[in-house]
mmCIF file of C-alpha atoms in Angstrom:
data_model
loop_
_atom_site.group_PDB
_atom_site.id
_atom_site.type_symbol
_atom_site.label_atom_id
_atom_site.label_comp_id
_atom_site.label_asym_id
_atom_site.label_seq_id
_atom_site.Cartn_x
_atom_site.Cartn_y
_atom_site.Cartn_z
ATOM 1 C CA UNK A 277 9.078 -33.932 27.566
ATOM 2 C CA UNK A 278 6.399 -36.271 26.160
ATOM 3 C CA UNK A 279 2.910 -34.809 26.579
ATOM 4 C CA UNK A 280 4.240 -31.362 27.470
ATOM 5 C CA UNK A 281 3.291 -28.496 25.177
ATOM 6 C CA UNK A 282 6.267 -26.283 24.512
ATOM 7 C CA UNK A 283 5.704 -22.533 24.308
ATOM 8 C CA UNK A 284 7.499 -20.398 21.753
ATOM 9 C CA UNK A 285 7.599 -16.609 21.944
ATOM 10 C CA UNK A 286 7.818 -14.331 18.920
ATOM 11 C CA UNK A 287 8.173 -10.680 18.015
ATOM 12 C CA UNK A 288 8.966 -8.552 14.985
ATOM 13 C CA UNK A 289 11.131 -5.555 14.222
ATOM 14 C CA UNK A 290 10.717 -2.604 11.841
ATOM 15 C CA UNK A 291 7.082 -3.228 11.096
ATOM 16 C CA UNK A 292 5.690 -0.534 8.823
ATOM 17 C CA UNK A 293 2.658 -2.545 7.780
ATOM 18 C CA UNK A 294 2.088 -2.314 4.051
ATOM 19 C CA UNK A 295 4.212 0.833 3.762
ATOM 20 C CA UNK A 296 7.183 -1.121 2.457
ATOM 21 C CA UNK A 297 9.074 1.769 0.888
ATOM 22 C CA UNK A 298 10.018 3.717 4.012
ATOM 23 C CA UNK A 299 13.735 4.379 3.368
ATOM 24 C CA UNK A 300 14.432 4.601 7.096
ATOM 25 C CA UNK A 301 13.311 0.999 7.641
ATOM 26 C CA UNK A 302 14.352 -1.120 4.652
ATOM 27 C CA UNK A 303 14.179 -4.524 6.367
ATOM 28 C CA UNK A 304 11.582 -6.418 8.411
ATOM 29 C CA UNK A 305 12.324 -9.326 10.749
ATOM 30 C CA UNK A 306 10.195 -11.912 12.552
ATOM 31 C CA UNK A 307 11.930 -13.860 15.323
ATOM 32 C CA UNK A 308 10.862 -16.831 17.426
ATOM 33 C CA UNK A 309 12.582 -18.036 20.613
ATOM 34 C CA UNK A 310 12.258 -21.124 22.775
ATOM 35 C CA UNK A 311 13.777 -20.305 26.166
ATOM 36 C CA UNK A 312 12.879 -21.807 29.540
ATOM 37 C CA UNK A 313 11.492 -19.503 32.221
ATOM 38 C CA UNK A 314 14.477 -19.610 34.548
ATOM 39 C CA UNK A 315 17.008 -18.696 31.870
ATOM 40 C CA UNK A 316 14.761 -16.005 30.403
ATOM 41 C CA UNK A 317 14.298 -14.277 33.752
ATOM 42 C CA UNK A 318 18.008 -14.526 34.553
ATOM 43 C CA UNK A 319 19.057 -13.023 31.209
ATOM 44 C CA UNK A 320 16.543 -10.171 31.290
ATOM 45 C CA UNK A 321 17.339 -9.354 34.933
ATOM 46 C CA UNK A 322 21.051 -9.223 34.074
ATOM 47 C CA UNK A 323 20.369 -6.688 31.338
ATOM 48 C CA UNK A 324 18.189 -4.566 33.620
ATOM 49 C CA UNK A 325 20.951 -4.479 36.249
ATOM 50 C CA UNK A 326 23.274 -2.831 33.731
ATOM 51 C CA UNK A 327 20.821 0.005 32.979
ATOM 52 C CA UNK A 328 20.266 3.246 34.902
ATOM 53 C CA UNK A 329 17.300 3.442 37.315
ATOM 54 C CA UNK A 330 14.012 4.358 35.643
ATOM 55 C CA UNK A 331 15.104 3.092 32.234
ATOM 56 C CA UNK A 332 11.794 1.300 31.670
ATOM 57 C CA UNK A 333 11.315 -1.765 29.497
ATOM 58 C CA UNK A 334 14.648 -2.615 27.867
ATOM 59 C CA UNK A 335 13.543 -2.572 24.221
ATOM 60 C CA UNK A 336 16.121 -3.232 21.531
ATOM 61 C CA UNK A 337 15.775 0.209 19.942
ATOM 62 C CA UNK A 338 16.785 1.953 23.175
ATOM 63 C CA UNK A 339 19.501 -0.531 24.142
ATOM 64 C CA UNK A 340 21.224 -0.375 20.756
ATOM 65 C CA UNK A 341 21.636 3.403 21.003
ATOM 66 C CA UNK A 342 24.218 3.331 23.815
ATOM 67 C CA UNK A 343 27.514 1.541 24.411
ATOM 68 C CA UNK A 344 26.190 0.203 27.722
ATOM 69 C CA UNK A 345 23.042 -1.121 26.057
ATOM 70 C CA UNK A 346 24.956 -2.727 23.205
ATOM 71 C CA UNK A 347 27.306 -4.441 25.628
ATOM 72 C CA UNK A 348 24.304 -5.691 27.635
ATOM 73 C CA UNK A 349 22.741 -7.113 24.469
ATOM 74 C CA UNK A 350 25.886 -8.972 23.452
ATOM 75 C CA UNK A 351 26.217 -10.391 26.959
ATOM 76 C CA UNK A 352 22.589 -11.510 26.888
ATOM 77 C CA UNK A 353 22.976 -13.166 23.499
ATOM 78 C CA UNK A 354 26.042 -15.006 24.749
ATOM 79 C CA UNK A 355 24.036 -16.310 27.717
ATOM 80 C CA UNK A 356 21.353 -17.576 25.314
ATOM 81 C CA UNK A 357 23.725 -19.896 23.466
ATOM 82 C CA UNK A 358 21.682 -22.927 24.519
ATOM 83 C CA UNK A 359 18.308 -21.480 23.507
ATOM 84 C CA UNK A 360 16.534 -22.263 20.234
ATOM 85 C CA UNK A 361 16.268 -19.098 18.131
ATOM 86 C CA UNK A 362 14.967 -18.693 14.568
ATOM 87 C CA UNK A 363 14.565 -15.555 12.472
ATOM 88 C CA UNK A 364 13.244 -14.714 9.019
ATOM 89 C CA UNK A 365 13.858 -11.387 7.279
ATOM 90 C CA UNK A 366 12.327 -9.451 4.414
ATOM 91 C CA UNK A 367 14.030 -6.920 2.136
ATOM 92 C CA UNK A 368 11.049 -4.597 1.826
ATOM 93 C CA UNK A 369 11.757 -3.119 -1.601
ATOM 94 C CA UNK A 370 12.381 -6.569 -3.039
ATOM 95 C CA UNK A 371 9.152 -7.743 -1.436
ATOM 96 C CA UNK A 372 7.273 -5.001 -3.311
ATOM 97 C CA UNK A 373 8.743 -6.208 -6.605
ATOM 98 C CA UNK A 374 7.989 -9.833 -5.702
ATOM 99 C CA UNK A 375 4.393 -9.001 -4.799
ATOM 100 C CA UNK A 376 3.960 -7.074 -8.043
ATOM 101 C CA UNK A 377 5.117 -10.140 -9.948
ATOM 102 C CA UNK A 378 2.938 -12.466 -7.852
ATOM 103 C CA UNK A 379 -0.388 -10.652 -8.105
ATOM 104 C CA UNK A 380 0.001 -9.384 -11.664
ATOM 105 C CA UNK A 381 2.329 -11.422 -13.900
ATOM 106 C CA UNK A 382 1.971 -14.806 -12.172
ATOM 107 C CA UNK A 383 -1.820 -14.510 -12.160
ATOM 108 C CA UNK A 384 -1.827 -13.535 -15.839
ATOM 109 C CA UNK A 385 0.392 -16.503 -16.698
ATOM 110 C CA UNK A 386 -1.736 -18.896 -14.652
ATOM 111 C CA UNK A 387 -4.812 -17.941 -16.664
ATOM 112 C CA UNK A 388 -2.962 -19.081 -19.778
ATOM 113 C CA UNK A 389 -2.071 -22.419 -18.148
ATOM 114 C CA UNK A 390 1.498 -21.596 -17.055
ATOM 115 C CA UNK A 391 2.501 -21.962 -13.389
ATOM 116 C CA UNK A 392 5.470 -19.617 -12.903
ATOM 117 C CA UNK A 393 6.122 -20.993 -9.426
ATOM 118 C CA UNK A 394 6.674 -24.547 -10.668
ATOM 119 C CA UNK A 395 9.809 -23.782 -12.695
ATOM 120 C CA UNK A 396 11.125 -20.878 -10.623
ATOM 121 C CA UNK A 397 10.198 -18.239 -13.204
ATOM 122 C CA UNK A 398 8.312 -16.081 -10.690
ATOM 123 C CA UNK A 399 11.310 -15.702 -8.369
ATOM 124 C CA UNK A 400 13.656 -15.231 -11.315
ATOM 125 C CA UNK A 401 11.507 -12.443 -12.789
ATOM 126 C CA UNK A 402 11.272 -10.661 -9.439
ATOM 127 C CA UNK A 403 15.059 -10.712 -9.167
ATOM 128 C CA UNK A 404 15.512 -9.470 -12.730
ATOM 129 C CA UNK A 405 13.165 -6.547 -12.119
ATOM 130 C CA UNK A 406 14.726 -5.707 -8.765
ATOM 131 C CA UNK A 407 18.283 -5.838 -10.088
ATOM 132 C CA UNK A 408 17.679 -4.202 -13.442
ATOM 133 C CA UNK A 409 14.775 -1.860 -12.786
ATOM 134 C CA UNK A 410 16.814 1.163 -11.751
ATOM 135 C CA UNK A 411 19.841 0.354 -13.912
ATOM 136 C CA UNK A 412 18.192 -0.396 -17.253
ATOM 137 C CA UNK A 413 15.487 2.224 -17.050
ATOM 138 C CA UNK A 414 15.006 5.607 -15.409
ATOM 139 C CA UNK A 415 15.574 5.154 -11.672
ATOM 140 C CA UNK A 416 13.051 7.784 -10.611
ATOM 141 C CA UNK A 417 10.398 6.316 -12.912
ATOM 142 C CA UNK A 418 11.030 2.835 -11.515
ATOM 143 C CA UNK A 419 10.793 4.105 -7.930
ATOM 144 C CA UNK A 420 7.511 5.813 -8.825
ATOM 145 C CA UNK A 421 6.215 2.579 -10.330
ATOM 146 C CA UNK A 422 6.916 0.706 -7.110
ATOM 147 C CA UNK A 423 5.339 3.450 -5.002
ATOM 148 C CA UNK A 424 2.238 3.522 -7.194
ATOM 149 C CA UNK A 425 1.898 -0.259 -6.904
ATOM 150 C CA UNK A 426 2.133 0.004 -3.110
ATOM 151 C CA UNK A 427 -0.459 2.783 -3.099
ATOM 152 C CA UNK A 428 -2.785 0.772 -5.339
ATOM 153 C CA UNK A 429 -2.399 -2.365 -3.210
ATOM 154 C CA UNK A 430 -3.199 -0.648 0.094
ATOM 155 C CA UNK A 431 -6.798 -0.159 1.141
ATOM 156 C CA UNK A 432 -6.083 3.179 2.823
ATOM 157 C CA UNK A 433 -4.589 4.816 -0.260
ATOM 158 C CA UNK A 434 -6.323 5.963 -3.409
ATOM 159 C CA UNK A 435 -4.115 5.038 -6.332
ATOM 160 C CA UNK A 436 -6.164 3.333 -9.044
ATOM 161 C CA UNK A 437 -5.381 0.791 -11.740
ATOM 162 C CA UNK A 438 -5.257 3.740 -14.131
ATOM 163 C CA UNK A 439 -2.553 5.339 -11.980
ATOM 164 C CA UNK A 440 -0.615 2.093 -11.847
ATOM 165 C CA UNK A 441 -0.663 1.545 -15.584
ATOM 166 C CA UNK A 442 0.262 5.143 -16.240
ATOM 167 C CA UNK A 443 3.327 4.548 -14.054
ATOM 168 C CA UNK A 444 4.075 1.304 -15.906
ATOM 169 C CA UNK A 445 3.886 3.097 -19.270
ATOM 170 C CA UNK A 446 6.039 5.981 -18.080
ATOM 171 C CA UNK A 447 8.710 3.611 -16.839
ATOM 172 C CA UNK A 448 8.520 1.332 -19.874
ATOM 173 C CA UNK A 449 9.252 4.292 -22.160
ATOM 174 C CA UNK A 450 12.619 4.759 -20.388
ATOM 175 C CA UNK A 451 13.889 1.161 -20.486
ATOM 176 C CA UNK A 452 16.808 -0.003 -22.581
ATOM 177 C CA UNK A 453 15.960 -2.408 -25.437
ATOM 178 C CA UNK A 454 17.534 -5.415 -23.721
ATOM 179 C CA UNK A 455 15.285 -4.915 -20.681
ATOM 180 C CA UNK A 456 12.034 -3.702 -22.215
ATOM 181 C CA UNK A 457 10.785 -7.232 -22.913
ATOM 182 C CA UNK A 458 11.209 -8.162 -19.249
ATOM 183 C CA UNK A 459 9.597 -5.067 -17.749
ATOM 184 C CA UNK A 460 7.030 -5.010 -20.527
ATOM 185 C CA UNK A 461 5.316 -8.103 -19.116
ATOM 186 C CA UNK A 462 3.556 -5.791 -16.672
ATOM 187 C CA UNK A 463 1.655 -4.092 -19.511
ATOM 188 C CA UNK A 464 -0.454 -7.204 -20.117
ATOM 189 C CA UNK A 465 -1.782 -7.491 -16.582
ATOM 190 C CA UNK A 466 -4.563 -4.897 -16.443
ATOM 191 C CA UNK A 467 -7.338 -7.464 -15.732
ATOM 192 C CA UNK A 468 -5.308 -8.887 -12.857
ATOM 193 C CA UNK A 469 -4.674 -5.394 -11.460
ATOM 194 C CA UNK A 470 -8.381 -4.546 -11.626
ATOM 195 C CA UNK A 471 -9.199 -7.796 -9.813
ATOM 196 C CA UNK A 472 -6.728 -7.492 -6.938
ATOM 197 C CA UNK A 473 -7.439 -3.802 -6.379
ATOM 198 C CA UNK A 474 -11.184 -4.567 -6.203
ATOM 199 C CA UNK A 475 -10.552 -7.417 -3.737
ATOM 200 C CA UNK A 476 -8.481 -5.120 -1.515
ATOM 201 C CA UNK A 477 -11.036 -2.303 -1.658
ATOM 202 C CA UNK A 478 -13.848 -4.688 -0.683
ATOM 203 C CA UNK A 479 -11.907 -6.176 2.229
ATOM 204 C CA UNK A 480 -11.771 -9.653 0.696
ATOM 205 C CA UNK A 481 -7.977 -9.386 0.748
ATOM 206 C CA UNK A 482 -6.312 -7.997 3.890
ATOM 207 C CA UNK A 483 -2.726 -6.928 4.577
ATOM 208 C CA UNK A 484 -1.631 -8.084 1.129
ATOM 209 C CA UNK A 485 1.785 -6.413 1.317
ATOM 210 C CA UNK A 486 2.495 -6.788 5.030
ATOM 211 C CA UNK A 487 5.464 -9.136 5.635
ATOM 212 C CA UNK A 488 4.338 -9.974 9.190
ATOM 213 C CA UNK A 489 2.328 -13.086 8.346
ATOM 214 C CA UNK A 490 4.613 -14.775 5.774
ATOM 215 C CA UNK A 491 7.763 -14.100 7.809
ATOM 216 C CA UNK A 492 6.199 -15.425 11.011
ATOM 217 C CA UNK A 493 5.026 -18.545 9.172
ATOM 218 C CA UNK A 494 8.578 -19.303 8.036
ATOM 219 C CA UNK A 495 10.036 -18.624 11.491
ATOM 220 C CA UNK A 496 7.506 -21.021 13.025
ATOM 221 C CA UNK A 497 8.178 -23.729 10.450
ATOM 222 C CA UNK A 498 11.882 -23.468 11.187
ATOM 223 C CA UNK A 499 11.262 -23.674 14.926
ATOM 224 C CA UNK A 500 9.076 -26.761 14.536
ATOM 225 C CA UNK A 501 11.810 -28.597 12.663
ATOM 226 C CA UNK A 502 13.850 -28.363 15.875
ATOM 227 C CA UNK A 503 11.335 -28.749 18.712
ATOM 228 C CA UNK A 504 8.126 -30.073 17.122
ATOM 229 C CA UNK A 505 4.660 -28.608 17.674
ATOM 230 C CA UNK A 506 4.272 -25.715 20.088
ATOM 231 C CA UNK A 507 1.959 -23.039 21.467
ATOM 232 C CA UNK A 508 2.844 -19.563 20.206
ATOM 233 C CA UNK A 509 2.761 -16.330 22.193
ATOM 234 C CA UNK A 510 3.420 -13.136 20.237
ATOM 235 C CA UNK A 511 3.769 -9.540 21.326
ATOM 236 C CA UNK A 512 0.590 -7.559 20.658
ATOM 237 C CA UNK A 513 -0.026 -7.157 16.909
ATOM 238 C CA UNK A 514 -3.201 -5.927 15.226
ATOM 239 C CA UNK A 515 -2.118 -7.371 11.885
ATOM 240 C CA UNK A 516 -1.463 -10.855 13.227
ATOM 241 C CA UNK A 517 -4.637 -10.774 15.324
ATOM 242 C CA UNK A 518 -6.612 -10.450 12.088
ATOM 243 C CA UNK A 519 -5.021 -13.642 10.766
ATOM 244 C CA UNK A 520 -4.979 -15.995 13.773
ATOM 245 C CA UNK A 521 -7.794 -18.159 12.451
ATOM 246 C CA UNK A 522 -6.168 -18.412 9.034
ATOM 247 C CA UNK A 523 -2.826 -19.400 10.547
ATOM 248 C CA UNK A 524 -4.356 -22.129 12.702
ATOM 249 C CA UNK A 525 -6.276 -23.512 9.706
ATOM 250 C CA UNK A 526 -3.635 -22.956 7.052
ATOM 251 C CA UNK A 527 -3.722 -26.626 6.054
ATOM 252 C CA UNK A 528 -7.266 -26.051 4.750
ATOM 253 C CA UNK A 529 -6.151 -23.351 2.290
ATOM 254 C CA UNK A 530 -5.124 -24.051 -1.307
ATOM 255 C CA UNK A 531 -1.452 -23.532 -2.061
ATOM 256 C CA UNK A 532 -1.141 -20.851 -4.780
ATOM 257 C CA UNK A 533 2.128 -22.395 -5.949
ATOM 258 C CA UNK A 534 0.566 -25.858 -6.317
ATOM 259 C CA UNK A 535 -2.986 -25.570 -7.675
ATOM 260 C CA UNK A 536 -5.270 -28.264 -6.351
ATOM 261 C CA UNK A 537 -3.125 -28.959 -3.275
ATOM 262 C CA UNK A 538 -3.341 -27.566 0.244
ATOM 263 C CA UNK A 539 -0.766 -25.625 2.201
ATOM 264 C CA UNK A 540 1.278 -27.486 4.793
ATOM 265 C CA UNK A 541 -0.127 -27.425 8.319
ATOM 266 C CA UNK A 542 1.455 -24.788 10.548
ATOM 267 C CA UNK A 543 2.898 -26.569 13.620
ATOM 268 C CA UNK A 544 1.075 -24.500 16.253
ATOM 269 C CA UNK A 545 -1.358 -25.883 18.827
ATOM 270 C CA UNK A 546 -2.535 -22.383 19.789
ATOM 271 C CA UNK A 547 -1.763 -18.726 19.104
ATOM 272 C CA UNK A 548 -2.062 -15.997 21.715
ATOM 273 C CA UNK A 549 -0.753 -12.533 22.526
ATOM 274 C CA UNK A 550 0.861 -10.977 25.597
ATOM 275 C CA UNK A 551 2.476 -7.742 26.764
ATOM 276 C CA UNK A 552 6.249 -7.879 26.301
ATOM 277 C CA UNK A 553 6.804 -5.766 29.408
ATOM 278 C CA UNK A 554 5.594 -8.647 31.590
ATOM 279 C CA UNK A 555 7.028 -11.650 29.702
ATOM 280 C CA UNK A 556 10.830 -11.989 29.630
ATOM 281 C CA UNK A 557 10.792 -14.345 26.638
ATOM 282 C CA UNK A 558 9.013 -11.669 24.591
ATOM 283 C CA UNK A 559 11.664 -9.148 25.606
ATOM 284 C CA UNK A 560 14.295 -11.595 24.347
ATOM 285 C CA UNK A 561 12.336 -12.075 21.107
ATOM 286 C CA UNK A 562 12.323 -8.278 20.699
ATOM 287 C CA UNK A 563 16.119 -8.185 21.112
ATOM 288 C CA UNK A 564 16.658 -10.979 18.600
ATOM 289 C CA UNK A 565 14.312 -9.435 16.037
ATOM 290 C CA UNK A 566 15.954 -6.044 16.474
ATOM 291 C CA UNK A 567 19.469 -7.426 16.181
ATOM 292 C CA UNK A 568 18.608 -9.440 13.080
ATOM 293 C CA UNK A 569 16.897 -6.452 11.520
ATOM 294 C CA UNK A 570 19.896 -4.189 12.197
ATOM 295 C CA UNK A 571 22.312 -6.743 10.744
ATOM 296 C CA UNK A 572 20.148 -7.355 7.664
ATOM 297 C CA UNK A 573 19.555 -3.630 7.117
ATOM 298 C CA UNK A 574 23.311 -3.109 6.911
ATOM 299 C CA UNK A 575 23.445 -5.838 4.259
ATOM 300 C CA UNK A 576 20.620 -4.180 2.330
ATOM 301 C CA UNK A 577 21.940 -0.622 2.465
ATOM 302 C CA UNK A 578 25.689 -1.367 2.611
ATOM 303 C CA UNK A 579 26.075 1.574 4.985
ATOM 304 C CA UNK A 580 28.707 1.418 7.707
ATOM 305 C CA UNK A 581 27.357 0.017 10.973
ATOM 306 C CA UNK A 582 29.974 -1.364 13.409
ATOM 307 C CA UNK A 583 27.404 -2.920 15.739
ATOM 308 C CA UNK A 584 25.772 -4.754 12.830
ATOM 309 C CA UNK A 585 29.185 -6.228 12.110
ATOM 310 C CA UNK A 586 29.428 -7.330 15.747
ATOM 311 C CA UNK A 587 26.134 -9.182 15.246
ATOM 312 C CA UNK A 588 27.299 -11.068 12.137
ATOM 313 C CA UNK A 589 28.154 -14.422 13.750
ATOM 314 C CA UNK A 590 24.975 -14.566 15.829
ATOM 315 C CA UNK A 591 22.792 -13.449 12.934
ATOM 316 C CA UNK A 592 24.128 -16.127 10.627
ATOM 317 C CA UNK A 593 23.414 -18.705 13.339
ATOM 318 C CA UNK A 594 19.814 -17.546 13.820
ATOM 319 C CA UNK A 595 18.923 -16.808 10.210
ATOM 320 C CA UNK A 596 16.510 -19.214 8.532
ATOM 321 C CA UNK A 597 16.217 -17.281 5.288
ATOM 322 C CA UNK A 598 14.258 -14.410 3.892
ATOM 323 C CA UNK A 599 12.463 -12.618 1.125
ATOM 324 C CA UNK A 600 15.733 -11.386 -0.270
ATOM 325 C CA UNK A 601 17.192 -10.650 -3.723
ATOM 326 C CA UNK A 602 19.357 -13.446 -5.096
ATOM 327 C CA UNK A 603 20.508 -13.234 -8.692
ATOM 328 C CA UNK A 604 21.766 -16.820 -8.617
ATOM 329 C CA UNK A 605 18.186 -17.988 -9.194
ATOM 330 C CA UNK A 606 18.354 -16.681 -12.757
ATOM 331 C CA UNK A 607 20.768 -19.416 -13.827
ATOM 332 C CA UNK A 608 19.715 -21.931 -11.159
ATOM 333 C CA UNK A 609 15.941 -21.555 -10.747
ATOM 334 C CA UNK A 610 14.226 -22.915 -7.650
ATOM 335 C CA UNK A 611 11.784 -25.415 -9.103
ATOM 336 C CA UNK A 612 9.033 -26.892 -6.965
ATOM 337 C CA UNK A 613 8.754 -30.622 -6.463
ATOM 338 C CA UNK A 614 5.354 -32.305 -6.186
ATOM 339 C CA UNK A 615 5.371 -31.898 -2.391
ATOM 340 C CA UNK A 616 6.139 -28.174 -2.592
ATOM 341 C CA UNK A 617 9.813 -28.544 -1.698
ATOM 342 C CA UNK A 618 12.425 -26.806 -3.831
ATOM 343 C CA UNK A 619 14.344 -28.675 -6.497
ATOM 344 C CA UNK A 620 17.509 -26.985 -7.724
#
């Protein structure tokens, strides 16, 4: 294989852009697959043969609705046992809390000389707020705080810093004494809120809340650890199209977790887009992303979903990780080493 550029295909599932609080879609997934042409065509053709005439492109959302479609998916996944598949998920509500910590509290701390990423405090605080926000304060007020932050951090909405800090104050007034010191950190971040909201309004910061870019980055890094550098083809995505140049030149960007150092190079030789209806590998990437999203959504909501349970073994095999709540980091923080790797 020396001198041959491998091609990886990727897709996402449950993309709602920066609208991360849609209760109908609590989880996002980015998936990347490395499957040779012959196997990809054979697997997709086998699925099509099981569907009624005129079914159209066999997207995951339609296949998962019927017993025939679900059986076809499981058969396809079994046939892909030799393929390289990687997936990265995001718990959307937890991502909102994490982003709120990142752009407000972490920035405030950094201006005082404290790097909350270095000792794991940023992740720990996000988990504390996510776990305790609705339990140790008024649940409706906490939900409104998150929604107001999302509205303030999206260019298309009109919530202001004033609205955000009114929501912070309203929630803070409901918190129990043992939690008020934790949630109260948000009250000191008005300058940081003014700054990020201005950057978003001006267009200097784009897609700040969208999980598409960070999840794809992690899926690609995981893929590269198995197959090395590759060319990437993704299903059509307006969000990702806005960030192609950044992704290809990521190694020229400063790492926010390690001031003064650059981000690790993303192992892609090129990044292009194609129509999933004409590329079997993209159809497979759609199935993987959909299956992972359905499995992870069941974990997030804890609602009964028999097919998600059927996907458990495969999902655990494909899963790289995710933006996901984990209370274990409170007692065992994920500290960063000098190279950006995690020290436990």
